[in-house]
Coordinates of C-alpha atoms in Angstrom, one line a residue:
X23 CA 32.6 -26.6 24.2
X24 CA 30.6 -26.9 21.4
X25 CA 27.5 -25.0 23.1
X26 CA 29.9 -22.3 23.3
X27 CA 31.0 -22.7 19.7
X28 CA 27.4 -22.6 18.8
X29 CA 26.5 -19.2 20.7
X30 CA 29.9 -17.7 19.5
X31 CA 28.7 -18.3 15.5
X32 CA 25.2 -17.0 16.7
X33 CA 26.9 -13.8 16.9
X34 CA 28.3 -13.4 14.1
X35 CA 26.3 -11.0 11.8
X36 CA 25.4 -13.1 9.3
X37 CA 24.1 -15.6 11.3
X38 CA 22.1 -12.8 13.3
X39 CA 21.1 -11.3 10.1
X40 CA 19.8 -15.0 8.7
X41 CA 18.1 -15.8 12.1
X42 CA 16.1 -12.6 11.6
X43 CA 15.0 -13.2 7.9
X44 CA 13.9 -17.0 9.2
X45 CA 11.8 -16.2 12.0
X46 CA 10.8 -13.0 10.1
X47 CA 9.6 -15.3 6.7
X48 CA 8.1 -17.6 8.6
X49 CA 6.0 -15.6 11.0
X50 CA 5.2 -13.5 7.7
X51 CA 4.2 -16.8 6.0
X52 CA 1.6 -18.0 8.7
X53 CA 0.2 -14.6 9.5
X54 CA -0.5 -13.2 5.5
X55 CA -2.3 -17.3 4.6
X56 CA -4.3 -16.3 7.7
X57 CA -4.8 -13.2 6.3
X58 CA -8.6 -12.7 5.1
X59 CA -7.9 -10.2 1.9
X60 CA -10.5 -7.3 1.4
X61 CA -11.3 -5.5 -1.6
X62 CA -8.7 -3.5 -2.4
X63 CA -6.5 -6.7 -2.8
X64 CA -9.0 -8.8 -4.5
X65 CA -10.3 -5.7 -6.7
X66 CA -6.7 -6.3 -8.5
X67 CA -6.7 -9.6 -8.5
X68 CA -10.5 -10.0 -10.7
X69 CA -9.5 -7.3 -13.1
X70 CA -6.5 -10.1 -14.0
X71 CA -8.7 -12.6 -14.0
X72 CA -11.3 -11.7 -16.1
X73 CA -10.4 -9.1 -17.7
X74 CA -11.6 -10.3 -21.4
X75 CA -8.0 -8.6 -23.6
X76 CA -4.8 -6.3 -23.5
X77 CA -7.4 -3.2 -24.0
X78 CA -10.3 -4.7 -21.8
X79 CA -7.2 -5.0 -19.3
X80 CA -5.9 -1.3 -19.9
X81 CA -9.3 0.2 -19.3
X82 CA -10.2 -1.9 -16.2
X83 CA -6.8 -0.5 -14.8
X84 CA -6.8 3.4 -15.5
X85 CA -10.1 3.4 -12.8
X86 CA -7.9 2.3 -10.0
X87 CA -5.8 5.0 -9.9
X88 CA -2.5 2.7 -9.6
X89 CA 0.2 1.8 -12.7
X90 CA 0.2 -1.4 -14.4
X91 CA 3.1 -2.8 -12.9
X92 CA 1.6 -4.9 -9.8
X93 CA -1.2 -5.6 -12.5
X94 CA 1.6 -7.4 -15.0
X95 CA 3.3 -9.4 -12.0
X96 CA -0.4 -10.5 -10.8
X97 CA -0.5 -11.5 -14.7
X98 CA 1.9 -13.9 -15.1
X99 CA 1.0 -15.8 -11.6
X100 CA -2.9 -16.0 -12.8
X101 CA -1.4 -17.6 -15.8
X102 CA -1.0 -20.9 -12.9
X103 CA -4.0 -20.3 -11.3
X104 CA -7.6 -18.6 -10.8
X105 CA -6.4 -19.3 -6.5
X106 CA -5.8 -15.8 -5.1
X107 CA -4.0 -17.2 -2.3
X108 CA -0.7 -17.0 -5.1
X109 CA -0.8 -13.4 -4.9
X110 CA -0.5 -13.2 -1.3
X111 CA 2.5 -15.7 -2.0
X112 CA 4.0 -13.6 -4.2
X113 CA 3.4 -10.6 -2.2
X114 CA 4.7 -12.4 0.7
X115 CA 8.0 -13.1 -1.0
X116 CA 8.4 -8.8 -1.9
X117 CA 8.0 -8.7 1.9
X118 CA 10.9 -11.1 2.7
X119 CA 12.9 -9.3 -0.2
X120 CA 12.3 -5.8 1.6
X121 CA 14.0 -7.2 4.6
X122 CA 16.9 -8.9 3.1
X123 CA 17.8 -5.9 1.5
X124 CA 17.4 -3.9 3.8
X125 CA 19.9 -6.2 6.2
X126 CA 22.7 -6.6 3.6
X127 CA 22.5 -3.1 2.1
X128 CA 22.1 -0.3 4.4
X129 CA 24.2 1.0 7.0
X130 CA 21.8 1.0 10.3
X131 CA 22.9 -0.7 13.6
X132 CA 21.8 -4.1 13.9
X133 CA 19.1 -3.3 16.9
X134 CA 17.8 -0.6 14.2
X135 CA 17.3 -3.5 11.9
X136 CA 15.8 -5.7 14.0
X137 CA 13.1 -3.4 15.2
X138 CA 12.5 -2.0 11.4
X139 CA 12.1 -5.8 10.4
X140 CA 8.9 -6.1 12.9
X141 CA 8.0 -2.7 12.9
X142 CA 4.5 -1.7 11.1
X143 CA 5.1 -1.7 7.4
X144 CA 7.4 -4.3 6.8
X145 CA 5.7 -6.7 9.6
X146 CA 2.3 -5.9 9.1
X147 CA 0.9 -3.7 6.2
X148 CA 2.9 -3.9 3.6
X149 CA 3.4 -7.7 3.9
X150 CA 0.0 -9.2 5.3
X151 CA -2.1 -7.0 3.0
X152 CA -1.5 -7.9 -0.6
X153 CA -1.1 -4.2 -2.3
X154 CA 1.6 -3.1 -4.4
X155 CA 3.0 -0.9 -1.9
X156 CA 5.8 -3.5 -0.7
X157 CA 6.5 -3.5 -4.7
X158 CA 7.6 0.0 -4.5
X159 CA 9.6 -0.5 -1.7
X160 CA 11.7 -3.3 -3.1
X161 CA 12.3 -0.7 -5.8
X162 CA 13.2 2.0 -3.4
X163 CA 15.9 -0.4 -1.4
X164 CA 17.4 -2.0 -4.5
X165 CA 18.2 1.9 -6.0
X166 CA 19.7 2.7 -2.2
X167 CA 21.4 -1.0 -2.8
X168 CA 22.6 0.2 -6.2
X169 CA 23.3 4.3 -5.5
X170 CA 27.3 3.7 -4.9
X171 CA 27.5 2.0 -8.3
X172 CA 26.3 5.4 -10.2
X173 CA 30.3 6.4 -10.8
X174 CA 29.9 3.5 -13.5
X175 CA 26.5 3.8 -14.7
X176 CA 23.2 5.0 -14.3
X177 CA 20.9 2.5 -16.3
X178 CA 20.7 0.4 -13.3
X179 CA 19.4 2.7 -11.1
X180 CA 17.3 4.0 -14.2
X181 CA 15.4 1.1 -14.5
X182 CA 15.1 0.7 -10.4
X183 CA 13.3 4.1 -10.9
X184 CA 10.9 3.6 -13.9
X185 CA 9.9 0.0 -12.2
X186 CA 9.3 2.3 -8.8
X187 CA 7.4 5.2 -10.6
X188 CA 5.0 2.1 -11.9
X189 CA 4.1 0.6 -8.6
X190 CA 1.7 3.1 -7.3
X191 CA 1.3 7.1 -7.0
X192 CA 3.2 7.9 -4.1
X193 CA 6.5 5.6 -5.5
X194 CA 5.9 7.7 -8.3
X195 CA 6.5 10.9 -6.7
X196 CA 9.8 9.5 -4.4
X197 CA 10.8 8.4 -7.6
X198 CA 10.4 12.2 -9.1
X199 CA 12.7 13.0 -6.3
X200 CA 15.1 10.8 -6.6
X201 CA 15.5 11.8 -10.1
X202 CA 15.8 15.5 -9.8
X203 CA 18.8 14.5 -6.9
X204 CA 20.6 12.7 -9.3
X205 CA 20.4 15.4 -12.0
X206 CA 21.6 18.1 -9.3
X207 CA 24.6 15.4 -8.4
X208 CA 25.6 15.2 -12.2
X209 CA 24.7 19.3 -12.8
X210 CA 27.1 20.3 -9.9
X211 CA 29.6 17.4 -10.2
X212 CA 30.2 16.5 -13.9
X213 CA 33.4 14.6 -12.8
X214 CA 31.7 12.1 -10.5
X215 CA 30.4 9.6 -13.1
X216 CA 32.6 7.6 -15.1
X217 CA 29.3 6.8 -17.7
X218 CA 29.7 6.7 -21.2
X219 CA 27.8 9.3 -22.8
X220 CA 25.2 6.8 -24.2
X221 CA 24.4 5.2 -21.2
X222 CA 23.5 8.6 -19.6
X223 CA 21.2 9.5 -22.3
X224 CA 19.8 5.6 -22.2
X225 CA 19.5 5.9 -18.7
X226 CA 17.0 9.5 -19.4
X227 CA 15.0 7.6 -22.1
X228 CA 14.5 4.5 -19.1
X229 CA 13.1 7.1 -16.8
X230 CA 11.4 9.0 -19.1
X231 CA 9.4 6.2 -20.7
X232 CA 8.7 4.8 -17.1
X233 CA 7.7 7.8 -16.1
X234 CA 5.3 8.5 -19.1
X235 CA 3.7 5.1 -18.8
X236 CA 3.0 5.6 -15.1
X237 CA 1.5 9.6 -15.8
X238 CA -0.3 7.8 -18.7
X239 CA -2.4 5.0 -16.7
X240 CA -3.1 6.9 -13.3
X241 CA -4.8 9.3 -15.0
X242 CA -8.3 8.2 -14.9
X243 CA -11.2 7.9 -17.8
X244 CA -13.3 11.2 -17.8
X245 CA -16.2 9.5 -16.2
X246 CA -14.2 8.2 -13.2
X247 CA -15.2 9.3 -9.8
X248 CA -12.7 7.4 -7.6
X249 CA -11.6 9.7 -5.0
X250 CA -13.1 12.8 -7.1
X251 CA -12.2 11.5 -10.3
X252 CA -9.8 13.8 -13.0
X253 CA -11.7 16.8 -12.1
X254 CA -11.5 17.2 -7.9
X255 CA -8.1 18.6 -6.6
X256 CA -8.5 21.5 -3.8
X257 CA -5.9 24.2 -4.2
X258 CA -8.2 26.8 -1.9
X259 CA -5.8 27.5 1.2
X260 CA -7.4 26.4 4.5
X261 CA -5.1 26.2 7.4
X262 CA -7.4 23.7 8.7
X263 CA -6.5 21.1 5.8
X264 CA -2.9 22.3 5.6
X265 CA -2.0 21.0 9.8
X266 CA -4.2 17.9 8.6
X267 CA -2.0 17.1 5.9
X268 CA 1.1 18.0 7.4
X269 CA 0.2 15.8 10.6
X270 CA 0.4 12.9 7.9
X271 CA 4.4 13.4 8.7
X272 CA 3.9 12.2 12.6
X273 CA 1.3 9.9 11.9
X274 CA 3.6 8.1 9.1
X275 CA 6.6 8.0 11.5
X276 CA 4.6 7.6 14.9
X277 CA 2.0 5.0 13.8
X278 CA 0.7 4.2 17.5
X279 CA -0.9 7.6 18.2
X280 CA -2.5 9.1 15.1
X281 CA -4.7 12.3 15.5
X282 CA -8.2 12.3 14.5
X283 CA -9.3 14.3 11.1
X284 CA -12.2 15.6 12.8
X285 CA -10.7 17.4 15.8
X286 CA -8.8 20.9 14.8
X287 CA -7.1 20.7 17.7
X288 CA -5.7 17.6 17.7
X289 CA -4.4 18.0 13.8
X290 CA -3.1 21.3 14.5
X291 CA -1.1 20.4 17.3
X292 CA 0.4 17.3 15.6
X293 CA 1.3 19.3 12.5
X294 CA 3.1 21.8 14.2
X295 CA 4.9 18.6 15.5
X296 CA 5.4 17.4 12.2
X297 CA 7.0 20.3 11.1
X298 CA 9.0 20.5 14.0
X299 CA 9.8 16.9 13.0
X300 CA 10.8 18.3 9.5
X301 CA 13.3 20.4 11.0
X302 CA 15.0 18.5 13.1
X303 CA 15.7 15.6 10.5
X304 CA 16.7 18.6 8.2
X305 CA 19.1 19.9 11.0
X306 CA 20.3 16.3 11.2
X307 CA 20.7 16.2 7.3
X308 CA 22.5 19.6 6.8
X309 CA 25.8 18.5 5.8
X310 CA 24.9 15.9 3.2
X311 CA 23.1 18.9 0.6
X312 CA 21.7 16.1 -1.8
X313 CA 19.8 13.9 0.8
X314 CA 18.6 16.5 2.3
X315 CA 17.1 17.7 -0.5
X316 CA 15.4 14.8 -1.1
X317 CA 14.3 14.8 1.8
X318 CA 12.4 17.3 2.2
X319 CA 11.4 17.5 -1.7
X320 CA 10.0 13.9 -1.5
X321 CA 7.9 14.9 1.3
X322 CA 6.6 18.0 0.4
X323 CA 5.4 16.2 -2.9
X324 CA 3.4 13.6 -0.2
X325 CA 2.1 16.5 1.8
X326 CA 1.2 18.4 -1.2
X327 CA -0.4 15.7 -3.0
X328 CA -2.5 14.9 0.6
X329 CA -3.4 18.3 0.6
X330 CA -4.8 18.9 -3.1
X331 CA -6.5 15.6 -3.6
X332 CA -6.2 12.3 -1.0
X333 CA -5.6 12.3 2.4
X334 CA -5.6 9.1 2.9
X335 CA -4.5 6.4 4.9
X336 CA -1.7 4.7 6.7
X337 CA -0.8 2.6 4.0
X338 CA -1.0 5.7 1.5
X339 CA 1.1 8.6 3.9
X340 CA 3.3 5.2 5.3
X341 CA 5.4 6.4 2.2
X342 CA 6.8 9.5 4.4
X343 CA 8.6 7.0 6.8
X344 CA 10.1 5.4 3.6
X345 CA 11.6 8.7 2.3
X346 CA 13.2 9.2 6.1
X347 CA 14.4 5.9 5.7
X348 CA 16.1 6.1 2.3
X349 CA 17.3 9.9 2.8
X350 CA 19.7 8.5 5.8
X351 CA 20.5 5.2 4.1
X352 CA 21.8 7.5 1.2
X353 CA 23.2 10.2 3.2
X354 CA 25.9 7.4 4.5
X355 CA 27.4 7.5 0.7
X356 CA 28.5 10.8 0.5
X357 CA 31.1 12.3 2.9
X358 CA 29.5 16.0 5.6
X359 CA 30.9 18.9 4.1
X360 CA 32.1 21.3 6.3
X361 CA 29.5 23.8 6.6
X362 CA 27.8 26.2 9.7
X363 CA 24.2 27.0 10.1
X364 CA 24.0 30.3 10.6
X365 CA 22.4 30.7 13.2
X366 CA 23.6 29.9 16.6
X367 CA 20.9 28.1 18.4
X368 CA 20.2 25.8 15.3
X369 CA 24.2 25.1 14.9
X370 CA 24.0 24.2 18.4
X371 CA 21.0 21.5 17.7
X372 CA 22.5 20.5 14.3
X373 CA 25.9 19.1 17.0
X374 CA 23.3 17.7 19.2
X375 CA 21.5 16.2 16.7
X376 CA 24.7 14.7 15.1
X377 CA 25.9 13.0 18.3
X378 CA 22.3 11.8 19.3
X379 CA 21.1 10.7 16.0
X380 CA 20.6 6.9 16.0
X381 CA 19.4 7.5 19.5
X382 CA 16.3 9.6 17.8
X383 CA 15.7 7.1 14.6
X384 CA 15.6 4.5 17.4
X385 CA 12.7 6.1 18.9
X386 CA 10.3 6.1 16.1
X387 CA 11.9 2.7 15.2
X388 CA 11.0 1.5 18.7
X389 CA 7.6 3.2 18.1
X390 CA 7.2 1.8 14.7
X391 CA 7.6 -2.2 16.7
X392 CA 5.2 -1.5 18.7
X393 CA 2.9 -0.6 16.3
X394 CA 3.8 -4.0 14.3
X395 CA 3.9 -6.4 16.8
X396 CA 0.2 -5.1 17.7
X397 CA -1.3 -5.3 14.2
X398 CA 0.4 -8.6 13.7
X399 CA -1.2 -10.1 16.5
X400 CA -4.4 -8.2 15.9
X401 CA -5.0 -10.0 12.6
X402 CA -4.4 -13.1 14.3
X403 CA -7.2 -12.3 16.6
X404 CA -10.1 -10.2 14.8
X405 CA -10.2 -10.8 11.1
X406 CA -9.6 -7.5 8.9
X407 CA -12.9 -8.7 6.3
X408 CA -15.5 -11.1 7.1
X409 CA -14.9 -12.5 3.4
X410 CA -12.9 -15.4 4.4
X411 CA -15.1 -16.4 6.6
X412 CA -18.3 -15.9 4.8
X413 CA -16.9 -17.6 1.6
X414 CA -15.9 -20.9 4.0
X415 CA -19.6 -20.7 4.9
X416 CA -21.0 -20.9 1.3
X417 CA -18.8 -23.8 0.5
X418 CA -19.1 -26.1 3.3
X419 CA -23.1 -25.7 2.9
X420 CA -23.0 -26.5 -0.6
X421 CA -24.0 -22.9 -2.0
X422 CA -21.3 -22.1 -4.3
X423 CA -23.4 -23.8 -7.1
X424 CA -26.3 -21.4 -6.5
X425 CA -27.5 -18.1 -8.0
X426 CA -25.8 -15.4 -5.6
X427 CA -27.3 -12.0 -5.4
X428 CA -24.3 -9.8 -3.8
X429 CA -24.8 -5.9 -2.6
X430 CA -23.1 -3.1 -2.3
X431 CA -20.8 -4.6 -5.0
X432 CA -17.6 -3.0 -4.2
X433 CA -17.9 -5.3 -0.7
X434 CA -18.5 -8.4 -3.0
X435 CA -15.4 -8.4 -4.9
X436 CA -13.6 -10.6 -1.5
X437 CA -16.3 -12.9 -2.0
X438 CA -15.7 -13.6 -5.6
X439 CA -12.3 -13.7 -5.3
X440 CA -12.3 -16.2 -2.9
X441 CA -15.5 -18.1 -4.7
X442 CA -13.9 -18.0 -8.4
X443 CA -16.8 -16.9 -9.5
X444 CA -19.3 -14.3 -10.8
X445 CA -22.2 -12.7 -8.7
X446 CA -25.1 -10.2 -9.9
X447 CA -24.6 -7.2 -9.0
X448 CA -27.9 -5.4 -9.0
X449 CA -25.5 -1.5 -8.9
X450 CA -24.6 -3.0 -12.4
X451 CA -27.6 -5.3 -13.0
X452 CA -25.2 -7.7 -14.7
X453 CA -22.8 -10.7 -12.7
X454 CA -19.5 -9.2 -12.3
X455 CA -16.7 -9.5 -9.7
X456 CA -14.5 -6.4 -9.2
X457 CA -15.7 -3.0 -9.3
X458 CA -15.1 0.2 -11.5
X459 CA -16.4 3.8 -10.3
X460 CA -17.6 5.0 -13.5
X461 CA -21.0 5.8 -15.5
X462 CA -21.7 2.3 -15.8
X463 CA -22.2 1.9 -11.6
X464 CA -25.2 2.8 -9.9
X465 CA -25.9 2.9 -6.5
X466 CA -29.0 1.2 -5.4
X467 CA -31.8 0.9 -1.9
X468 CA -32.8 -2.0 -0.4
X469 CA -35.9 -1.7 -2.2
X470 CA -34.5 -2.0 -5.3
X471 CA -31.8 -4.6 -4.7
X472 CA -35.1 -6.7 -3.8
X473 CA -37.4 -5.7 -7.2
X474 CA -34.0 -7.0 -8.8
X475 CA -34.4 -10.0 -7.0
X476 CA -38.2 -10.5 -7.7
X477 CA -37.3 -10.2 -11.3
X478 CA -35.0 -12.8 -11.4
X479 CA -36.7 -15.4 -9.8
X480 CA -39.5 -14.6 -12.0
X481 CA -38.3 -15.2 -15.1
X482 CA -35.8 -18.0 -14.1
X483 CA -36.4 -21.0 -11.1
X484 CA -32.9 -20.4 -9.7
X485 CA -32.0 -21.3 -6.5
X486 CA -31.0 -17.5 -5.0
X487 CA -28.9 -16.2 -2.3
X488 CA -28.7 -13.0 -1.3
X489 CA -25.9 -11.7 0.5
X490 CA -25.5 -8.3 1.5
X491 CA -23.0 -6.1 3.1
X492 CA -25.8 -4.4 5.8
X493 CA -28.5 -6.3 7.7
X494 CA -31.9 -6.4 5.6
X495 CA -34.7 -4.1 7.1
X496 CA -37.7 -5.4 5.2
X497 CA -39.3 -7.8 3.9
X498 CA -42.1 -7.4 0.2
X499 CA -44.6 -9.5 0.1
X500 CA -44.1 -11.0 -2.8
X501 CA -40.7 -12.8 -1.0
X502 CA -40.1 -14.9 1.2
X503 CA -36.6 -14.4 2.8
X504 CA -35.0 -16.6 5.0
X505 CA -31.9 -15.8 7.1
X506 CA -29.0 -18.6 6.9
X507 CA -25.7 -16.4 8.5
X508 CA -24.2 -13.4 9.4
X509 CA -20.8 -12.8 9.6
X510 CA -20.1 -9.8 11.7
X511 CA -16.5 -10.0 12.7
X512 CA -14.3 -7.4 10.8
X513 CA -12.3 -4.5 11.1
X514 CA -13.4 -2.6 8.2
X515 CA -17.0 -1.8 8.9
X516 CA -18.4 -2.2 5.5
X517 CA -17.1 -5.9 4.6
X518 CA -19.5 -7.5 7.3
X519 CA -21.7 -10.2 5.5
X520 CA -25.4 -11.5 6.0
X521 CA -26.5 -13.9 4.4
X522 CA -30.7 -15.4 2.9
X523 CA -32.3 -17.6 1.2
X524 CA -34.9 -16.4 -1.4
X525 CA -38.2 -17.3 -3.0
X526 CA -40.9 -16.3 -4.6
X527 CA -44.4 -16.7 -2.7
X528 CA -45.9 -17.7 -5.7
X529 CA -43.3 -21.2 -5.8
X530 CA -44.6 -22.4 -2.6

């Protein structure tokens, strides 16, 4: 009796719902501490730690093309400790706070939420990887959480969307397009809210300032040359980069099967996928005017924006499955008007589309799990950076207290994150930790990583290691170079580590 009592509570929803967030919090907590971090995450993390003031700070920032926001929250936990492993608590807990509001808030069927909670970005990268992507899409899911509450006021949804526009570019432009939605809401319906005029106006000055602050720090110091820098955007029409950019749309929503950049072919044909794709969630959308406008405006500002001047990756174009996801979350607030697509055929896909439409979310949903559970358990077995591993290594040898020699230094910035502490950089011919992409960088050959070397040791008996990112190919004679390690076990190509001891032939 009470087994049955047991399994009847089991399915109630809450208890379903609670299950989920358990087994998802925990499996989230083993796999991000097993997590080995790379350089974007640790990049952020140095700048907060050493950063030397408030306008050291500022200037460090406006060369990572991303607002301050994940920088201030990063902040306040450094002010505990120099341990990065407190950021991938924190950015754990944004993952667990995606999920829970996305199973209390918004309307999809329970099987939708359960393969959305293990599906790719909540599951795997925007919850192992330490970014401020997940940031964003707290702020995304709390403004959905918050949209029915507009008829009273719009400050909370205000400050939902200047937190959102401050997380990172693309949050920035959904947050553009959630903005001009609620301005064509109030524009067309000036009886819906209930606001005081005050608020309304407070509410525009929220936005506003958020928005200014955001424009304000992503746009980078003159000398900057991350991704091109203030000066590279390409507005010169090529059909070829327009299907590559508009493939983004599949690969976002698809994740499992994502065309190559190189092969025309294979771009083409998935663009003119994608914008079938377009279509059909438009079709789907037709009778709820605002959402559908967002829609497709948030999207074409993420196309565009791939276009012009990134085309990034996963993580970066990820932000088109997002916009699907809040478009149909808000479209169940507002009531279908009664409307007919003109055209015959189309009104005859907009009913089938209607009747069949969880059916098609489920798909990429389904999709989207796959892709999840597979990079979840991929971590598990091949490490994404060899940093972890390679900093373990210095420290159980006893090499943390010697002179370390690290190149190419945007590859070092894991290891000094995880060492908490400095190491020359011979492209800045200084000790440093994370990297800018200015003036004051220069790249640098093997040959003169090693006269930087010689230098050293010659005017100071230090103890050096050298570790670099590619296997060394010679040898001067003036050296003598031992091998101790290599660590060759990552998924990004360029955070491989090897590792030497180095002398002078003139101390032995």
């Amino acid at each position: 009796m009470r087994i049955k009592q047991t399994l009847q509570q089991l399915r109630q929803p809450h208890a379903i719902a609670s299950l989920v967030l358990i087994i998802f919090s925990l499996l989230g907590l083993a796999g991000i501490l097993n997590h080995a971090m790379w350089r974007d995450e640790l990049n952020v993390w140095l700048i907060v730690r050493d950063s030397t003031s408030w306008a050291n700070y500022v200037y460090n920032i406006r060369y990572e093309g991303h607002p301050l926001l994940w920088y201030l929250s990063l902040s306040f936990w450094n002010l505990f400790t120099d341990n990065p492993v407190i950021m991938q608590l924190w950015h754990w807990s944004l993952g667990v706070t995606v999920i829970a509001l996305f199973w209390r808030y918004s309307p999809f069927a329970r099987w939708q939420k359960v393969c959305f909670t293990f599906s790719y970005y909540p599951f795997y990268e925007y919850l192992l990887i330490s970014r401020n992507y997940a940031l964003g899409v707290v702020c995304l899911f709390v403004f959905c959480a918050l949209f029915p509450h507009r008829k009273k006021s719009y400050w909370p949804l205000a400050i939902a969307l200047a937190l959102m526009a401050n997380t990172n570019a693309y949050a920035l432009l959904i947050a553009f397009g959630l903005v001009l939605m609620l301005i064509i809401e109030v524009v067309s319906n000036r009886t819906l809210s209930q606001a005081k005029p005050w608020e309304s106006v407070l509410s525009l000055i929220i936005v506003g300032l958020g928005f200014a602050i955001a424009i304000y720090i992503l746009r980078p110091p003159p000398d900057s040359y991350l991704q091109g820098g203030i000066s590279n955007w390409n507005f010169i029409w090529s059909w070829e980069q327009f299907w590559r950019s508009l493939s983004r749309v599949w690969s976002a929503y698809a994740v499992v099967l994502i065309p190559a950049d190189s092969k025309v072919f294979d771009t083409t044909l998935f663009g003119i996928i994608s914008l079938l794709m377009l279509l059909t969630v438009s079709l789907g959308l037709w009778r709820k005017p605002l959402p559908l406008f967002f829609y497709l405006f948030a999207s074409s500002e993420i196309v565009f924006f791939t276009y012009v001047k990134f085309l990034g990756s996963l993580r970066h174009y990820g932000h088109l499955w997002f916009i699907l996801i809040a478009a149909i979350w808000l479209s169940w607030y507002y009531q279908p008007i009664q409307t007919q697509i003109p055209l015959r055929p189309l009104h005859q896909t907009e009913k089938l589309l209607t009747k069949h439409k969880k059916h098609l979310i489920g798909l990429f949903l389904v999709l989207q799990l796959i892709g999840g559970l597979i990079a979840y358990g991929r971590d598990w077995s091949y490490p994404f950076s060899a940093s972890k591993a390679t900093a373990q290594y210095i420290q159980d040898q006893g090499l943390n207290g010697k002179f370390i020699i690290g190149s190419e230094d945007l590859a070092m910035a894991p290891l000094s994150g995880y060492l908490n502490r400095k190491l020359y950089y011979p492209e800045q011919q200084a000790l440093g930790s994370f990297t800018l992409f200015n003036q004051d960088r220069q790249t640098v050959t093997s040959e003169q990583i090693l006269n930087q070397t010689q230098q050293i040791l010659a005017t100071q008996e230090l103890e050096t290691i050298l570790v670099l990112n590619t296997p060394l190919q010679i040898e001067p004679d003036s050296l003598i170079i031992e091998p101790l390690a290599e660590f060759e076990r990552a998924l990004i190509f360029n955070e491989k580590y090897y590792l030497y001891h180095v002398t002078l032939k003139s101390q032995h």
